[in-house]
């Protein structure tokens, strides 16, 4: 059975105890809900892979209450220190070499010589991490390949009965996952666009390399499988018209003709659109299927700011996938 914990002091204490004992707890961060386990404990981490049915070659991000604790496990050069000062706590993940004393299990790191570390913002996540006092490995709390969760109800819809508890801190403020930057090479590489915009990153790393949004070719990011965030209905991007048997994910003024519409942001605000993205995909998928619609049409979203992360998730949601 999965316990639903209110995110007050008592709930946070119970969640921390479950994590320390090797259990699985989903918790809200500013980006999406994560499925947490003790990153040092290979058996606990194996539980994450089992609950999500996630391929074990896909490494996990470890979460910490502050940069000093994160850098006990990940080697931070000057650039990493600067990025941490500017963006932590917040939606940035850094891939760094392991320190000699790194306690993160090989399973959490998928056997790589590097580790991914992040200090989330959000009072509940930070209180939980501080209270647990251990590195917490946490992928998004959804079955592998499916739409990420931005509420506790989303988590339970996918993982009820497969995890020990969910700590309900309400809807996530940012709504798309963290931006991932690989700092293990000569030049910083963007592995995933996310809650920290590329424009903001460039202020500190003007030379950051940007791979193609849906490339599978990067061995440094084995988790970046193309098909991801997938609703069960097919997704059609850059729609300039919509059919009567399609659901519509709108942005700005809505196209006419669809019987089922979720507008990401009628006033074209990208932060609002990011926060409403995964809830919208879930709603259109569920309700569209119930009504016998055949696809989800998506209106164009601009590529600047948070739009880059939104477009990346939509491109993956639209990718052909094995059934
Ligand atoms: O916002 C987020 O980052 C959320 C919340 C829960 O923190 N977490 C999240 O985790 O999105 P997940 O597992 O869905 O995505 C982690 C990504 C994967 O694409 C994985 O391949 C990449 O991080 N990653 C982890 N460790 C890595 C490493 N050592 N080298 C390269 N990529 C790595
Ligand atoms: Mg994920």
CSV table of C-alpha atoms and ligand atoms in Angstrom, one decimal:
chain,number,residue,atom,x,y,z
A,1,UNK,CA,0.0,0.0,0.0
A,2,UNK,CA,1.2,3.5,-0.7
A,3,UNK,CA,0.8,6.0,2.1
A,4,UNK,CA,-0.2,9.5,1.3
A,5,UNK,CA,1.6,11.9,3.6
A,6,UNK,CA,0.7,15.5,4.2
A,7,UNK,CA,3.8,17.7,3.9
A,8,UNK,CA,3.9,19.1,7.4
A,9,UNK,CA,6.7,18.5,9.9
A,10,UNK,CA,5.3,15.1,11.0
A,11,UNK,CA,4.8,13.9,7.3
A,12,UNK,CA,8.3,15.0,6.4
A,13,UNK,CA,9.8,13.1,9.4
A,14,UNK,CA,8.0,9.9,8.4
A,15,UNK,CA,9.1,10.3,4.8
A,16,UNK,CA,12.7,10.8,5.9
A,17,UNK,CA,12.6,7.7,8.1
A,18,UNK,CA,11.2,5.6,5.2
A,19,UNK,CA,14.1,6.9,2.9
A,20,UNK,CA,16.7,6.1,5.6
A,21,UNK,CA,15.3,2.7,6.0
A,22,UNK,CA,15.7,1.9,2.3
A,23,UNK,CA,12.1,2.6,1.2
A,24,UNK,CA,10.7,4.5,-1.8
A,25,UNK,CA,9.1,8.0,-1.3
A,26,UNK,CA,7.7,10.2,-4.0
A,27,UNK,CA,8.1,13.9,-3.1
A,28,UNK,CA,7.4,17.2,-4.8
A,29,UNK,CA,10.2,19.4,-6.1
A,30,UNK,CA,9.9,22.7,-7.9
A,31,UNK,CA,10.2,20.9,-11.2
A,32,UNK,CA,8.2,17.6,-11.0
A,33,UNK,CA,7.6,14.9,-8.4
A,34,UNK,CA,10.6,12.7,-7.9
A,35,UNK,CA,10.7,9.0,-6.8
A,36,UNK,CA,13.3,9.1,-4.0
A,37,UNK,CA,15.5,6.4,-2.5
A,38,UNK,CA,18.8,6.3,-0.6
A,39,UNK,CA,21.3,6.7,-3.4
A,40,UNK,CA,24.0,4.8,-1.4
A,41,UNK,CA,21.8,1.8,-1.1
A,42,UNK,CA,21.9,-0.4,-4.2
A,43,UNK,CA,18.9,-2.4,-3.1
A,44,UNK,CA,16.8,0.7,-2.5
A,45,UNK,CA,17.9,2.1,-5.9
A,46,UNK,CA,17.0,-1.2,-7.5
A,47,UNK,CA,13.5,-0.6,-6.1
A,48,UNK,CA,13.2,2.6,-8.1
A,49,UNK,CA,14.1,0.9,-11.3
A,50,UNK,CA,11.6,-1.9,-10.6
A,51,UNK,CA,8.7,0.5,-9.6
A,52,UNK,CA,9.2,2.6,-12.7
A,53,UNK,CA,10.2,-0.3,-15.0
A,54,UNK,CA,13.1,1.9,-16.0
A,55,UNK,CA,16.0,0.5,-18.0
A,56,UNK,CA,18.9,0.1,-15.6
A,57,UNK,CA,21.3,1.7,-18.0
A,58,UNK,CA,19.6,5.0,-17.4
A,59,UNK,CA,21.3,6.8,-14.5
A,60,UNK,CA,19.6,8.8,-11.8
A,61,UNK,CA,20.1,12.3,-10.4
A,62,UNK,CA,21.1,12.5,-6.7
A,63,UNK,CA,19.5,15.3,-4.6
A,64,UNK,CA,21.0,17.3,-1.8
A,65,UNK,CA,19.9,20.0,0.6
A,66,UNK,CA,22.9,22.3,-0.3
A,67,UNK,CA,25.9,22.6,-2.6
A,68,UNK,CA,28.4,21.7,0.1
A,69,UNK,CA,26.8,18.3,0.7
A,70,UNK,CA,26.5,17.7,-3.1
A,71,UNK,CA,30.1,18.5,-3.6
A,72,UNK,CA,31.2,15.8,-1.1
A,73,UNK,CA,30.1,13.3,-3.8
A,74,UNK,CA,30.7,15.3,-7.0
A,75,UNK,CA,34.0,17.1,-7.9
A,76,UNK,CA,33.2,20.7,-8.5
A,77,UNK,CA,35.6,22.9,-10.4
A,78,UNK,CA,35.3,26.7,-10.6
A,79,UNK,CA,32.6,26.6,-13.2
A,80,UNK,CA,30.5,24.2,-11.2
A,81,UNK,CA,30.9,26.4,-8.1
A,82,UNK,CA,29.8,29.4,-10.0
A,83,UNK,CA,26.8,27.6,-11.5
A,84,UNK,CA,25.8,26.4,-8.0
A,85,UNK,CA,26.0,29.9,-6.6
A,86,UNK,CA,23.9,31.3,-9.4
A,87,UNK,CA,21.3,28.5,-9.8
A,88,UNK,CA,21.1,26.4,-6.6
A,89,UNK,CA,18.7,25.8,-5.0
A,90,UNK,CA,16.9,25.5,-8.3
A,91,UNK,CA,16.2,23.5,-11.5
A,92,UNK,CA,19.8,22.8,-12.6
A,93,UNK,CA,21.5,19.4,-12.6
A,94,UNK,CA,25.2,19.1,-13.0
A,95,UNK,CA,27.0,16.0,-14.3
A,96,UNK,CA,30.5,15.9,-12.6
A,97,UNK,CA,33.3,13.4,-11.9
A,98,UNK,CA,32.8,11.3,-8.7
A,99,UNK,CA,34.9,12.3,-5.7
A,100,UNK,CA,37.1,9.6,-4.2
A,101,UNK,CA,34.7,9.5,-1.3
A,102,UNK,CA,31.5,9.5,-3.4
A,103,UNK,CA,28.9,7.3,-1.8
A,104,UNK,CA,26.4,7.1,-4.6
A,105,UNK,CA,25.9,3.5,-5.7
A,106,UNK,CA,27.0,2.3,-9.1
A,107,UNK,CA,23.5,1.3,-9.8
A,108,UNK,CA,22.3,4.9,-9.3
A,109,UNK,CA,25.1,6.1,-11.6
A,110,UNK,CA,24.5,3.2,-14.1
A,111,UNK,CA,28.2,2.4,-13.8
A,112,UNK,CA,29.3,5.8,-15.2
A,113,UNK,CA,32.4,7.5,-13.8
A,114,UNK,CA,30.3,10.7,-13.4
A,115,UNK,CA,27.4,11.5,-11.2
A,116,UNK,CA,24.4,13.9,-11.7
A,117,UNK,CA,23.7,16.1,-8.7
A,118,UNK,CA,21.1,18.7,-7.9
A,119,UNK,CA,19.9,21.0,-5.1
A,120,UNK,CA,16.2,21.5,-5.6
A,121,UNK,CA,14.3,24.6,-4.4
A,122,UNK,CA,11.0,24.2,-2.8
A,123,UNK,CA,10.7,24.2,1.0
A,124,UNK,CA,9.3,20.6,1.4
A,125,UNK,CA,12.0,19.0,-0.8
A,126,UNK,CA,14.8,20.8,1.0
A,127,UNK,CA,13.3,20.0,4.5
A,128,UNK,CA,13.0,16.3,3.5
A,129,UNK,CA,16.6,16.2,2.2
A,130,UNK,CA,18.0,17.9,5.2
A,131,UNK,CA,16.1,15.7,7.6
A,132,UNK,CA,17.0,12.5,5.7
A,133,UNK,CA,20.7,13.4,5.7
A,134,UNK,CA,21.5,11.1,2.8
A,135,UNK,CA,21.9,11.5,-0.9
A,136,UNK,CA,18.5,10.9,-2.4
A,137,UNK,CA,18.4,9.4,-5.9
A,138,UNK,CA,15.2,10.5,-7.6
A,139,UNK,CA,14.0,10.2,-11.2
A,140,UNK,CA,10.6,11.6,-12.1
A,141,UNK,CA,7.9,9.6,-10.3
A,142,UNK,CA,6.2,8.1,-13.3
A,143,UNK,CA,6.3,4.7,-15.1
A,144,UNK,CA,9.3,4.8,-17.4
A,145,UNK,CA,8.6,6.6,-20.7
A,146,UNK,CA,5.3,8.1,-19.6
A,147,UNK,CA,4.3,11.7,-18.8
A,148,UNK,CA,6.0,13.2,-15.8
A,149,UNK,CA,4.0,14.0,-12.6
A,150,UNK,CA,3.4,17.5,-11.4
A,151,UNK,CA,0.9,16.6,-8.6
A,152,UNK,CA,0.7,13.8,-6.0
A,153,UNK,CA,-2.4,12.5,-7.8
A,154,UNK,CA,-0.4,12.0,-11.0
A,155,UNK,CA,2.1,10.0,-9.0
A,156,UNK,CA,-0.5,7.7,-7.5
A,157,UNK,CA,-2.2,7.3,-10.9
A,158,UNK,CA,1.0,5.6,-12.2
A,159,UNK,CA,2.7,4.1,-9.1
A,160,UNK,CA,0.0,3.4,-6.5
A,161,UNK,CA,0.9,0.2,-4.7
A,162,UNK,CA,4.4,0.1,-6.1
A,163,UNK,CA,6.0,2.7,-3.7
A,164,UNK,CA,5.9,3.2,0.1
A,165,UNK,CA,4.6,6.8,0.2
A,166,UNK,CA,4.0,10.0,-1.5
A,167,UNK,CA,4.6,13.3,0.3
A,168,UNK,CA,2.0,15.7,-1.1
A,169,UNK,CA,3.4,19.3,-1.4
A,170,UNK,CA,0.8,20.4,-3.9
A,171,UNK,CA,1.4,21.2,-7.6
A,172,UNK,CA,5.0,21.8,-8.8
A,173,UNK,CA,5.8,25.4,-9.6
A,174,UNK,CA,8.1,25.1,-12.6
A,175,UNK,CA,6.5,22.0,-14.2
A,176,UNK,CA,9.3,20.8,-16.4
A,177,UNK,CA,12.4,18.9,-15.2
A,178,UNK,CA,15.8,20.4,-14.4
A,179,UNK,CA,18.2,21.6,-17.0
A,180,UNK,CA,21.1,19.1,-17.2
A,181,UNK,CA,24.7,20.3,-17.9
A,182,UNK,CA,27.6,17.9,-18.4
A,183,UNK,CA,30.8,19.5,-16.9
A,184,UNK,CA,33.0,16.4,-17.3
A,185,UNK,CA,34.6,17.5,-20.6
A,186,UNK,CA,36.7,20.4,-21.9
A,187,UNK,CA,33.5,22.3,-22.7
A,188,UNK,CA,30.2,22.3,-20.9
A,189,UNK,CA,27.4,20.4,-22.8
A,190,UNK,CA,23.7,20.9,-22.4
A,191,UNK,CA,22.2,17.4,-22.0
A,192,UNK,CA,18.6,18.4,-21.4
A,193,UNK,CA,16.9,21.8,-21.6
A,194,UNK,CA,14.8,22.4,-18.5
A,195,UNK,CA,13.8,24.9,-15.8
A,196,UNK,CA,16.9,27.0,-16.1
A,197,UNK,CA,16.9,28.6,-19.5
A,198,UNK,CA,19.7,28.4,-22.0
A,199,UNK,CA,19.8,32.2,-22.1
A,200,UNK,CA,20.5,32.3,-18.3
A,201,UNK,CA,23.1,29.5,-18.6
A,202,UNK,CA,25.0,31.4,-21.3
A,203,UNK,CA,25.5,34.3,-18.9
A,204,UNK,CA,27.9,32.0,-17.0
A,205,UNK,CA,28.9,29.5,-19.8
A,206,UNK,CA,28.9,31.4,-23.0
A,207,UNK,CA,30.5,28.5,-24.8
A,208,UNK,CA,28.0,25.8,-23.8
A,209,UNK,CA,27.4,23.2,-26.5
A,210,UNK,CA,23.8,22.4,-27.5
A,211,UNK,CA,23.1,18.9,-28.9
A,212,UNK,CA,20.1,18.3,-31.1
A,213,UNK,CA,16.9,18.2,-29.1
A,214,UNK,CA,16.0,14.6,-29.8
A,215,UNK,CA,19.4,13.0,-30.5
A,216,UNK,CA,19.9,9.5,-29.1
A,217,UNK,CA,23.5,9.6,-30.2
A,218,UNK,CA,25.1,11.0,-27.0
A,219,UNK,CA,26.6,8.2,-25.0
A,220,UNK,CA,27.1,10.6,-22.1
A,221,UNK,CA,23.3,10.8,-21.6
A,222,UNK,CA,22.1,7.3,-21.9
A,223,UNK,CA,18.7,8.3,-20.4
A,224,UNK,CA,17.9,10.6,-23.2
A,225,UNK,CA,15.9,8.1,-25.1
A,226,UNK,CA,13.9,9.8,-27.8
A,227,UNK,CA,10.5,8.4,-27.0
A,228,UNK,CA,9.5,9.7,-23.6
A,229,UNK,CA,6.7,11.7,-21.9
A,230,UNK,CA,4.4,9.7,-24.1
A,231,UNK,CA,0.7,9.9,-23.8
A,232,UNK,CA,-1.2,6.9,-25.3
A,233,UNK,CA,-2.8,9.0,-28.1
A,234,UNK,CA,-0.4,10.0,-30.9
A,235,UNK,CA,0.8,13.6,-30.8
A,236,UNK,CA,0.9,15.9,-33.8
A,237,UNK,CA,3.2,19.0,-33.5
A,238,UNK,CA,3.1,22.5,-35.0
A,239,UNK,CA,-0.6,22.3,-35.7
A,240,UNK,CA,-2.0,25.2,-37.8
A,241,UNK,CA,-5.4,23.5,-38.0
A,242,UNK,CA,-7.3,20.9,-35.9
A,243,UNK,CA,-9.7,18.2,-36.9
A,244,UNK,CA,-13.0,17.5,-35.2
A,245,UNK,CA,-11.6,14.1,-33.9
A,246,UNK,CA,-8.5,15.6,-32.4
A,247,UNK,CA,-7.9,17.0,-28.9
A,248,UNK,CA,-6.0,20.4,-28.9
A,249,UNK,CA,-3.1,21.5,-26.8
A,250,UNK,CA,-3.3,25.2,-27.4
A,251,UNK,CA,-0.9,28.1,-26.8
A,252,UNK,CA,-2.2,31.6,-27.2
A,253,UNK,CA,-5.3,32.2,-29.3
A,254,UNK,CA,-6.9,28.7,-29.8
A,255,UNK,CA,-7.5,27.1,-33.2
A,256,UNK,CA,-11.1,26.5,-33.9
A,257,UNK,CA,-12.6,23.0,-34.5
A,258,UNK,CA,-11.6,20.8,-31.6
A,259,UNK,CA,-14.1,19.4,-29.2
A,260,UNK,CA,-11.5,19.1,-26.4
A,261,UNK,CA,-9.0,21.9,-25.6
A,262,UNK,CA,-6.4,22.5,-22.9
A,263,UNK,CA,-4.8,25.9,-23.3
A,264,UNK,CA,-1.2,26.0,-21.9
A,265,UNK,CA,-1.4,29.8,-21.6
A,266,UNK,CA,-4.0,31.9,-23.4
A,267,UNK,CA,-1.7,35.0,-22.9
A,268,UNK,CA,1.4,33.2,-24.2
A,269,UNK,CA,3.3,33.1,-20.9
A,270,UNK,CA,6.0,30.4,-21.1
A,271,UNK,CA,6.3,29.9,-17.3
A,272,UNK,CA,2.6,29.3,-17.1
A,273,UNK,CA,2.7,26.9,-20.1
A,274,UNK,CA,5.6,24.9,-18.5
A,275,UNK,CA,3.7,24.6,-15.2
A,276,UNK,CA,0.6,23.4,-17.1
A,277,UNK,CA,2.2,21.1,-19.7
A,278,UNK,CA,2.2,17.6,-18.1
A,279,UNK,CA,-1.2,18.1,-16.5
A,280,UNK,CA,-2.5,19.1,-19.9
A,281,UNK,CA,-1.0,16.1,-21.7
A,282,UNK,CA,-2.5,13.8,-19.1
A,283,UNK,CA,-5.9,15.4,-19.3
A,284,UNK,CA,-6.2,15.4,-23.1
A,285,UNK,CA,-4.9,11.8,-23.3
A,286,UNK,CA,-7.4,10.5,-20.7
A,287,UNK,CA,-10.4,12.5,-21.8
A,288,UNK,CA,-9.6,12.3,-25.5
A,289,UNK,CA,-9.4,8.5,-25.3
A,290,UNK,CA,-12.7,8.4,-23.3
A,291,UNK,CA,-14.3,10.4,-26.1
A,292,UNK,CA,-12.8,8.3,-28.9
A,293,UNK,CA,-10.6,11.1,-30.3
A,294,UNK,CA,-7.6,9.9,-32.4
A,295,UNK,CA,-4.8,12.3,-31.6
A,296,UNK,CA,-3.6,15.3,-29.7
A,297,UNK,CA,-2.7,18.3,-32.0
A,298,UNK,CA,-0.3,20.8,-30.5
A,299,UNK,CA,-0.1,24.5,-31.5
A,300,UNK,CA,3.4,25.9,-31.9
A,301,UNK,CA,5.3,27.1,-28.8
A,302,UNK,CA,8.2,29.5,-29.3
A,303,UNK,CA,11.8,28.2,-28.8
A,304,UNK,CA,13.1,30.9,-26.4
A,305,UNK,CA,13.3,30.8,-22.6
A,306,UNK,CA,11.3,27.9,-21.1
A,307,UNK,CA,9.9,27.3,-24.5
A,308,UNK,CA,13.1,25.2,-25.3
A,309,UNK,CA,12.3,22.7,-22.5
A,310,UNK,CA,8.6,22.7,-23.5
A,311,UNK,CA,9.4,22.0,-27.1
A,312,UNK,CA,11.9,19.2,-26.1
A,313,UNK,CA,9.2,17.4,-24.0
A,314,UNK,CA,6.6,17.8,-26.8
A,315,UNK,CA,9.0,16.4,-29.4
A,316,UNK,CA,9.6,13.4,-27.2
A,317,UNK,CA,5.9,12.9,-26.6
A,318,UNK,CA,5.4,12.9,-30.4
A,319,UNK,CA,8.2,10.4,-31.1
A,320,UNK,CA,7.2,7.1,-32.6
A,321,UNK,CA,7.5,4.5,-29.8
A,322,UNK,CA,7.5,0.8,-29.3
A,323,UNK,CA,4.2,-0.5,-27.9
B,1,LIG,O1,13.8,17.9,-12.4
B,1,LIG,C1,14.4,16.9,-12.4
B,1,LIG,O2,15.6,16.7,-12.8
B,1,LIG,C2,13.6,15.7,-11.8
B,1,LIG,C3,13.4,15.9,-10.3
B,1,LIG,C4,12.7,14.7,-9.6
B,1,LIG,O3,14.6,16.2,-9.7
B,1,LIG,N1,14.3,14.4,-12.0
B,1,LIG,C5,14.4,13.9,-13.3
B,1,LIG,O4,15.1,12.7,-13.3
B,1,LIG,O5,14.0,14.4,-14.3
B,1,LIG,P1,15.0,11.7,-14.6
B,1,LIG,O6,15.6,10.4,-14.1
B,1,LIG,O7,13.7,11.6,-15.1
B,1,LIG,O8,16.1,12.3,-15.5
B,1,LIG,C6,17.4,12.2,-15.2
B,1,LIG,C7,18.3,12.4,-16.5
B,1,LIG,C8,18.3,11.2,-17.4
B,1,LIG,O9,18.1,11.6,-18.7
B,1,LIG,C9,19.7,10.6,-17.2
B,1,LIG,O10,20.2,9.9,-18.3
B,1,LIG,C10,20.5,11.8,-16.9
B,1,LIG,O11,19.6,12.6,-16.1
B,1,LIG,N2,21.7,11.5,-16.1
B,1,LIG,C11,21.8,11.1,-14.8
B,1,LIG,N3,23.0,10.8,-14.5
B,1,LIG,C12,23.8,11.1,-15.6
B,1,LIG,C13,25.2,11.0,-15.8
B,1,LIG,N4,26.1,10.6,-14.9
B,1,LIG,N5,25.6,11.4,-17.1
B,1,LIG,C14,24.7,11.8,-18.0
B,1,LIG,N6,23.4,11.9,-17.8
B,1,LIG,C15,22.9,11.5,-16.6
B,2,LIG,MG1,11.8,11.4,-16.3
